mmCIF file of C-alpha atoms and ligand atoms in Angstrom:
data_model
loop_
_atom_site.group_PDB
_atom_site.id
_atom_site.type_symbol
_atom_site.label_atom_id
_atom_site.label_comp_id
_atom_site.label_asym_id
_atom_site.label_seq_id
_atom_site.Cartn_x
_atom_site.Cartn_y
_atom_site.Cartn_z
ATOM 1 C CA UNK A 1 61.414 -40.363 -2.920
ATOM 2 C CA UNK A 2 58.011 -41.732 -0.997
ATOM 3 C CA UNK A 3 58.211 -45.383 -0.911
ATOM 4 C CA UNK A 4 56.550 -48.012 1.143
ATOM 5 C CA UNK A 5 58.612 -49.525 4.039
ATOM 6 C CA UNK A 6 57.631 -53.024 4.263
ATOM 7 C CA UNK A 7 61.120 -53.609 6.283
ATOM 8 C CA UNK A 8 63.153 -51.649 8.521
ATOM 9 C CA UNK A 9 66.738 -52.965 8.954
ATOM 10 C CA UNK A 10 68.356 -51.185 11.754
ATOM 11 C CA UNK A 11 72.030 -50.761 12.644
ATOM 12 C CA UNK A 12 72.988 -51.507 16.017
ATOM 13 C CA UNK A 13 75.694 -49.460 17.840
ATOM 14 C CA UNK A 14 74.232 -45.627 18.441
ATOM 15 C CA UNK A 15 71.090 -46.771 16.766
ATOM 16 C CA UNK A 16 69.708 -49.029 19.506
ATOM 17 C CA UNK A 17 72.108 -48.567 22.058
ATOM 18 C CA UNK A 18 74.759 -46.603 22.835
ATOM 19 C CA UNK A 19 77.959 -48.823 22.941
ATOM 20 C CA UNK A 20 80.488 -46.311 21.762
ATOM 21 C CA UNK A 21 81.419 -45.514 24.966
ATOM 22 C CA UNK A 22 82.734 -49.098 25.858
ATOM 23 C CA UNK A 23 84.267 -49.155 22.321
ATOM 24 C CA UNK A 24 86.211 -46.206 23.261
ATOM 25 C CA UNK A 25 87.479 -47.321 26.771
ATOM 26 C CA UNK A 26 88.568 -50.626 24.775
ATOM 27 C CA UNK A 27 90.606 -48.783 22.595
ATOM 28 C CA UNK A 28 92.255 -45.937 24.573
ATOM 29 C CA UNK A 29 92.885 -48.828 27.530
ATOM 30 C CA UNK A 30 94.652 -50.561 24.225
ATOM 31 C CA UNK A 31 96.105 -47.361 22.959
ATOM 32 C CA UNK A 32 97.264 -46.383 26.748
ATOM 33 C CA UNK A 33 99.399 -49.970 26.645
ATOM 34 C CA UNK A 34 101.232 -49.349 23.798
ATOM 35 C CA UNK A 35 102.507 -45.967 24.694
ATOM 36 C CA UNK A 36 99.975 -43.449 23.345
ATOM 37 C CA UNK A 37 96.895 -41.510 24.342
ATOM 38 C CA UNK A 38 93.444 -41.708 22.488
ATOM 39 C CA UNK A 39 91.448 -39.210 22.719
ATOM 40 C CA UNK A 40 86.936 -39.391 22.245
ATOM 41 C CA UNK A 41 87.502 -36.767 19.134
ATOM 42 C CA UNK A 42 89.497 -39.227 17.678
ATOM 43 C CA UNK A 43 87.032 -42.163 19.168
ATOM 44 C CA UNK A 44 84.550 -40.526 16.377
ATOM 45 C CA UNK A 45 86.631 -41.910 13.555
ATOM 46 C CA UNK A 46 86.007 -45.657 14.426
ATOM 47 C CA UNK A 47 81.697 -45.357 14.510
ATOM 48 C CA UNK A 48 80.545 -48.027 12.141
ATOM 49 C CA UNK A 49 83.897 -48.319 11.191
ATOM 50 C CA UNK A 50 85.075 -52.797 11.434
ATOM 51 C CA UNK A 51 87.189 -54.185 14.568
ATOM 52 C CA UNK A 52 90.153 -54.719 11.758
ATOM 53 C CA UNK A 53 90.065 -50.932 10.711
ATOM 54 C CA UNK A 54 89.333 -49.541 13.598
ATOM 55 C CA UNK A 55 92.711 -50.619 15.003
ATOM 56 C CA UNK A 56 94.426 -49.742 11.686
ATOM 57 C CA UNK A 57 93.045 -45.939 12.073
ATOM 58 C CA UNK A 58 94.395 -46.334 15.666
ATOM 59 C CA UNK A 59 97.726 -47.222 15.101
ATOM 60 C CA UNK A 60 98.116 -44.591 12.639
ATOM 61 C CA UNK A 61 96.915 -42.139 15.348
ATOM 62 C CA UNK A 62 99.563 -44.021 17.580
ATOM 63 C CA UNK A 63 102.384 -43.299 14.509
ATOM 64 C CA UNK A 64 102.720 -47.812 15.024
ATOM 65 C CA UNK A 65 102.987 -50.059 12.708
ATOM 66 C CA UNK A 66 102.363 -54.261 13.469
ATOM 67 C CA UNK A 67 102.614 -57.132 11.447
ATOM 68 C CA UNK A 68 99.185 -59.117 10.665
ATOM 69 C CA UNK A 69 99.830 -61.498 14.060
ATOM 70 C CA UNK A 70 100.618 -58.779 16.160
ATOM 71 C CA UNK A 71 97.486 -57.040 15.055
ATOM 72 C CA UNK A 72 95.471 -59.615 15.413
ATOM 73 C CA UNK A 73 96.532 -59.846 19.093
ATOM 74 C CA UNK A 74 95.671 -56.710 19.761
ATOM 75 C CA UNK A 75 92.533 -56.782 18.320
ATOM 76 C CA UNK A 76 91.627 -59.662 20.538
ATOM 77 C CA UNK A 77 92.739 -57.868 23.431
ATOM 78 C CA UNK A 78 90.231 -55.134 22.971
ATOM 79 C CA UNK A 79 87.896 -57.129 22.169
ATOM 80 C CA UNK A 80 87.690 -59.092 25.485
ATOM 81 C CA UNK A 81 87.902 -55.737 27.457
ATOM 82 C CA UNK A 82 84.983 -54.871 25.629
ATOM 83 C CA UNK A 83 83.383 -57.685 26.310
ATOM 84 C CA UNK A 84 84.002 -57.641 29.702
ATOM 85 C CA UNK A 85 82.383 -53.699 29.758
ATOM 86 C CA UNK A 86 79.694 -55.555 28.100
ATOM 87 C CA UNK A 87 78.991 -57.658 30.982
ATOM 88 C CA UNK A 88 77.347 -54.765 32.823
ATOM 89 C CA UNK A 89 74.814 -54.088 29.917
ATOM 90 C CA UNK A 90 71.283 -54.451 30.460
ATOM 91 C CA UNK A 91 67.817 -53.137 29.060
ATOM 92 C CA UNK A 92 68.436 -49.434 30.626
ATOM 93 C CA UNK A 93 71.050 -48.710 28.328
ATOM 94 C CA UNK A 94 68.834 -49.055 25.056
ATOM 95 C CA UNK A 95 68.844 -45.357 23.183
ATOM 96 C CA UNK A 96 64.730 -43.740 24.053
ATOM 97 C CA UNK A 97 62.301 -44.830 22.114
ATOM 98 C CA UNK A 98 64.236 -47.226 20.227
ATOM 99 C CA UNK A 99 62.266 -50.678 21.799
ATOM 100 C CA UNK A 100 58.566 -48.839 21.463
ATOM 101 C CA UNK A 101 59.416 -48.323 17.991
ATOM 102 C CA UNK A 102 60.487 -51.744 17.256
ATOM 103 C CA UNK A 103 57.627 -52.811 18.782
ATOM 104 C CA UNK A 104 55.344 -50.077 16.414
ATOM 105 C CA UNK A 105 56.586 -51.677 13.524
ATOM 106 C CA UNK A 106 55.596 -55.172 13.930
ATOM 107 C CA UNK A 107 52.595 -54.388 15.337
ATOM 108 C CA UNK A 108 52.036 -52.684 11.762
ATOM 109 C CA UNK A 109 53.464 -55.761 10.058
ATOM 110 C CA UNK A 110 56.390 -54.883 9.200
ATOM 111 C CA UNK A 111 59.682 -56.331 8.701
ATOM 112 C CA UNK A 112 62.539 -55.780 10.963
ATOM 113 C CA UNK A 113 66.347 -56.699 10.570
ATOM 114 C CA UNK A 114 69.207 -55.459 11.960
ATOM 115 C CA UNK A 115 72.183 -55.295 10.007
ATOM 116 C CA UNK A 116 75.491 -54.569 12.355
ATOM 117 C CA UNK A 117 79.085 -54.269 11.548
ATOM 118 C CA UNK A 118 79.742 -55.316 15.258
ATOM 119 C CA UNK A 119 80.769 -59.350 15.585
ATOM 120 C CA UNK A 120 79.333 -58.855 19.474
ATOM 121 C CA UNK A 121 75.866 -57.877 17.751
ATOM 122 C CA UNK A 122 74.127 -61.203 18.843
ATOM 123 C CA UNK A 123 75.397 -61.041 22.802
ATOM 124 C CA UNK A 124 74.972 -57.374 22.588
ATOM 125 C CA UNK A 125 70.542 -57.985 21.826
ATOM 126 C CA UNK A 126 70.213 -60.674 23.875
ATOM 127 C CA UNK A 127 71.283 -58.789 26.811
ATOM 128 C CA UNK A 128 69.279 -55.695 26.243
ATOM 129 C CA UNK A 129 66.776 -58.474 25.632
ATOM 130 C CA UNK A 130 65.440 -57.542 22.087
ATOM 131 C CA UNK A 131 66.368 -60.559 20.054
ATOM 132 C CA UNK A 132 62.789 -61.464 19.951
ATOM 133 C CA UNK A 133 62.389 -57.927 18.038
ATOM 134 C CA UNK A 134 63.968 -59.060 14.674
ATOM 135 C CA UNK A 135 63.063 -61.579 12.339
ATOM 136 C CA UNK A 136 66.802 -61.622 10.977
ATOM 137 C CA UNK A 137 70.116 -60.956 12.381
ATOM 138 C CA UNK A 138 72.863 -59.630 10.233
ATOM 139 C CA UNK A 139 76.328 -59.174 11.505
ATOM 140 C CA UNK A 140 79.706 -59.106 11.423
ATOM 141 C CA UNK A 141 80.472 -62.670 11.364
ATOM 142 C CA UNK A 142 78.255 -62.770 8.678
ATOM 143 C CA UNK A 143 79.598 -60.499 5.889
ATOM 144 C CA UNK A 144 82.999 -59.818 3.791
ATOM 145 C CA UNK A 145 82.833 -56.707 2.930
ATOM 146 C CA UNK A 146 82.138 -53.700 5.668
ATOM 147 C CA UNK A 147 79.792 -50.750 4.946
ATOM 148 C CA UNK A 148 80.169 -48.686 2.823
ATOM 149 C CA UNK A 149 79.583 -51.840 0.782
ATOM 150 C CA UNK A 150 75.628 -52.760 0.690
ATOM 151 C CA UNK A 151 76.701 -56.439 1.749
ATOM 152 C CA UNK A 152 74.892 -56.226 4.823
ATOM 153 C CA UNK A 153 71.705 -55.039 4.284
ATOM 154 C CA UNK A 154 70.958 -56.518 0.967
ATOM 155 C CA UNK A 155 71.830 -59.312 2.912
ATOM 156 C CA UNK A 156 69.290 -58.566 5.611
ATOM 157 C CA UNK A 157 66.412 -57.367 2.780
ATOM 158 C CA UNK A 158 67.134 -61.176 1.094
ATOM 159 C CA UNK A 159 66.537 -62.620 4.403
ATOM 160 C CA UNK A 160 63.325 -60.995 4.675
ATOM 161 C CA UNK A 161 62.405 -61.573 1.599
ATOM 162 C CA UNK A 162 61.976 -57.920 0.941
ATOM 163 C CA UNK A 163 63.199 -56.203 -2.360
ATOM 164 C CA UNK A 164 65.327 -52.922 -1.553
ATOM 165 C CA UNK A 165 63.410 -50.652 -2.477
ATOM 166 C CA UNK A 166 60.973 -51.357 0.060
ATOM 167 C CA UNK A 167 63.561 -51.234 2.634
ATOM 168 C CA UNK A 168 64.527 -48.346 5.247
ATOM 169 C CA UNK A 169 67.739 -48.413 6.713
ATOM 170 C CA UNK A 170 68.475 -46.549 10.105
ATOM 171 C CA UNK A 171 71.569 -45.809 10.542
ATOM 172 C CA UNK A 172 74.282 -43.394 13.051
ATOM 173 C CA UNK A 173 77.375 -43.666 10.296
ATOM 174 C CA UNK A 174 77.985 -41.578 7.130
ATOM 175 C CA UNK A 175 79.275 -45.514 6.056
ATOM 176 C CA UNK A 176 76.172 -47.162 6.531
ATOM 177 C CA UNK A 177 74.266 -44.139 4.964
ATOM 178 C CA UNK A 178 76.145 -44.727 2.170
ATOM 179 C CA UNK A 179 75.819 -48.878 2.501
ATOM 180 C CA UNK A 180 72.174 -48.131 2.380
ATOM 181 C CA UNK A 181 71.832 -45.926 -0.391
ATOM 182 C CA UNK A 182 74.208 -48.396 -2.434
ATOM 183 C CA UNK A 183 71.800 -51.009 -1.548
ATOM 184 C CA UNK A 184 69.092 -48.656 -3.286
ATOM 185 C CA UNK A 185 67.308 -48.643 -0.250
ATOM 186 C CA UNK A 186 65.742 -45.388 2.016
ATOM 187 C CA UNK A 187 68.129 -44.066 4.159
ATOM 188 C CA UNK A 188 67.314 -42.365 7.644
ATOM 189 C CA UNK A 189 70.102 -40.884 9.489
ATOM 190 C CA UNK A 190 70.256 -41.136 13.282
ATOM 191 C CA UNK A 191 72.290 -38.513 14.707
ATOM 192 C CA UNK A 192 73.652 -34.981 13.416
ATOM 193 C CA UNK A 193 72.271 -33.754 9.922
ATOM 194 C CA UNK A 194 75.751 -31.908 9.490
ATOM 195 C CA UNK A 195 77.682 -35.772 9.486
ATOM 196 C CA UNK A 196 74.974 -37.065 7.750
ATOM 197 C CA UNK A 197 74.979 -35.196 5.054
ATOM 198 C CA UNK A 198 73.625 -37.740 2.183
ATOM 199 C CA UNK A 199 70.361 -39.441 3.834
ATOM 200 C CA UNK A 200 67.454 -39.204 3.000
ATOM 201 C CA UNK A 201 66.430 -37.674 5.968
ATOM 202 C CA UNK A 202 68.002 -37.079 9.607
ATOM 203 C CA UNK A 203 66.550 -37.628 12.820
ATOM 204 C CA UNK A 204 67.906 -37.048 16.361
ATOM 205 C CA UNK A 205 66.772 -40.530 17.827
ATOM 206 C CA UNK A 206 64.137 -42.989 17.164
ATOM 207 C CA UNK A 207 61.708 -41.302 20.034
ATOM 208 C CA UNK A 208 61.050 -38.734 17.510
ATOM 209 C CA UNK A 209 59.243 -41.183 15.073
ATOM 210 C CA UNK A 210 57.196 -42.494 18.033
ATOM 211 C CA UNK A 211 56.345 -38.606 18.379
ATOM 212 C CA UNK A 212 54.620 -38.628 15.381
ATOM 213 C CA UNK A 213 52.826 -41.800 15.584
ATOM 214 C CA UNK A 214 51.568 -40.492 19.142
ATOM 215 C CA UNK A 215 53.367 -43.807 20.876
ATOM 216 C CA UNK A 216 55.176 -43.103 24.167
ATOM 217 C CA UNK A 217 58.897 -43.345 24.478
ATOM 218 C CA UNK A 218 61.144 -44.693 27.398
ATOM 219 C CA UNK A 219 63.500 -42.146 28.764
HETATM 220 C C1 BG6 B 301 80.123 -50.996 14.724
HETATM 221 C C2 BG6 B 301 80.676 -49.918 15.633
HETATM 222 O O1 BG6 B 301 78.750 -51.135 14.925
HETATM 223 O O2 BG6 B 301 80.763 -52.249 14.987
HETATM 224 C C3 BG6 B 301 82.192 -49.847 15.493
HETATM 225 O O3 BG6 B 301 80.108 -48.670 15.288
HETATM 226 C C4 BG6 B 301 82.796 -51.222 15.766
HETATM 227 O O4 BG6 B 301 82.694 -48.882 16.393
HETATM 228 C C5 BG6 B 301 82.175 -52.235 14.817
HETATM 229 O O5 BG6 B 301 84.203 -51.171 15.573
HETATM 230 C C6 BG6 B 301 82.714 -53.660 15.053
HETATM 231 O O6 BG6 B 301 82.330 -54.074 16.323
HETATM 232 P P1 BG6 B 301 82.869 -55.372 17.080
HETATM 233 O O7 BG6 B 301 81.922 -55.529 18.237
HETATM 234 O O8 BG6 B 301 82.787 -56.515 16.109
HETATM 235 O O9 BG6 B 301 84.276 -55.108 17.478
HETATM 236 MG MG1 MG B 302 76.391 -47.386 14.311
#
């Protein structure tokens, strides 16, 4: 389907910036403490996956069960190691091509969200500096219902006061492919076309769009 994008609504984590890495120390470090290894194959199965099922997927890789306290404990535990990893991030670790393209878009007029499962989404942009780059913020303190579910992007479109269909969601997770097409918005996939299998269309990273508009990415 051609449509107009009049917003953009971008998801954060390998879209913008590669945190998975620091996710994945978090967990194994976590994973390591209670007796079992973790290993990055298994890391894939958390992307764009919530801090509450992430550790449920992880204990059932670990064979553990907890009560609701003790998970919550442990959730909070990764969490500030994470944080803590996050503490080194700066402006070098934004994904090519992803600032320039922000930047395209508004210079075109149009709208940009971002619409994150991640709680951290707020620190994470103000220390690669691009807060200024979206007119609304959508994360994970903000919504009920993770992706799949639309929740977050129709939440974002509202804010922008743009109707879905002239939204175009960019997204790294088969989940928030399918968020986006629930939300009857466009839906460009930002990775592997094989894992992506339902979007609309699948690019490697966002320096390939600035390819085609002839605007120069970082590295
Ligand atoms: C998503 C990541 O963006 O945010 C997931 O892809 C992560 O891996 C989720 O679990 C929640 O992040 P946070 O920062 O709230 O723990
Ligand atoms: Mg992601």
């Amino acid at each position: 389907m051609i449509r107009e994008m009049r917003a953009a609504i971008f998801d954060l984590d390998g879209v913008i910036v590669d945190t998975a890495h620091y996710h994945y120390l978090a967990w194994k470090r976590l994973a390591q403490d209670l007796g079992f290894d973790f290993s990055e194959a298994e890391n894939e199965r958390l992307k764009g996956v919530s801090r509450t099922r992430s550790l449920e997927i992880l204990l059932e890789i670990g064979g553990l069960t907890m009560d609701e306290d003790a998970r919550a404990r442990a959730a909070a535990r990764k969490n500030a190691w994470y944080v803590e990893y996050l503490a080194h991030l700066d402006a070098s670790e934004i994904l090519p091509g992803a600032a320039e393209y922000l930047h395209s878009l508004r210079g075109r007029g149009v709208k940009t969200a971002l619409g994150s499962a991640s709680k951290n989404a707020p620190l994470i942009l103000a220390r690669l500096g691009l807060t200024p780059l979206f007119e609304a913020i959508v994360d994970g303190n903000m919504v009920s219902r993770a992706k799949p579910d639309p929740e977050v992007f129709l939440r974002a479109a509202r804010q922008l006061r743009t109707p879905p269909a002239s939204c175009i969601v960019f997204e790294d997770a088969e989940a928030g492919i399918q968020a986006a097409l629930r939300a009857g918005m466009g839906a460009v996939g930002v990775g592997r076309p094989e894992t992506l299998k339902t979007a609309d269309m699948v690019i490697e990273g966002l320096y390939q769009l600035n390819a085609l508009l002839g605007i120069r990415s970082s590295a």
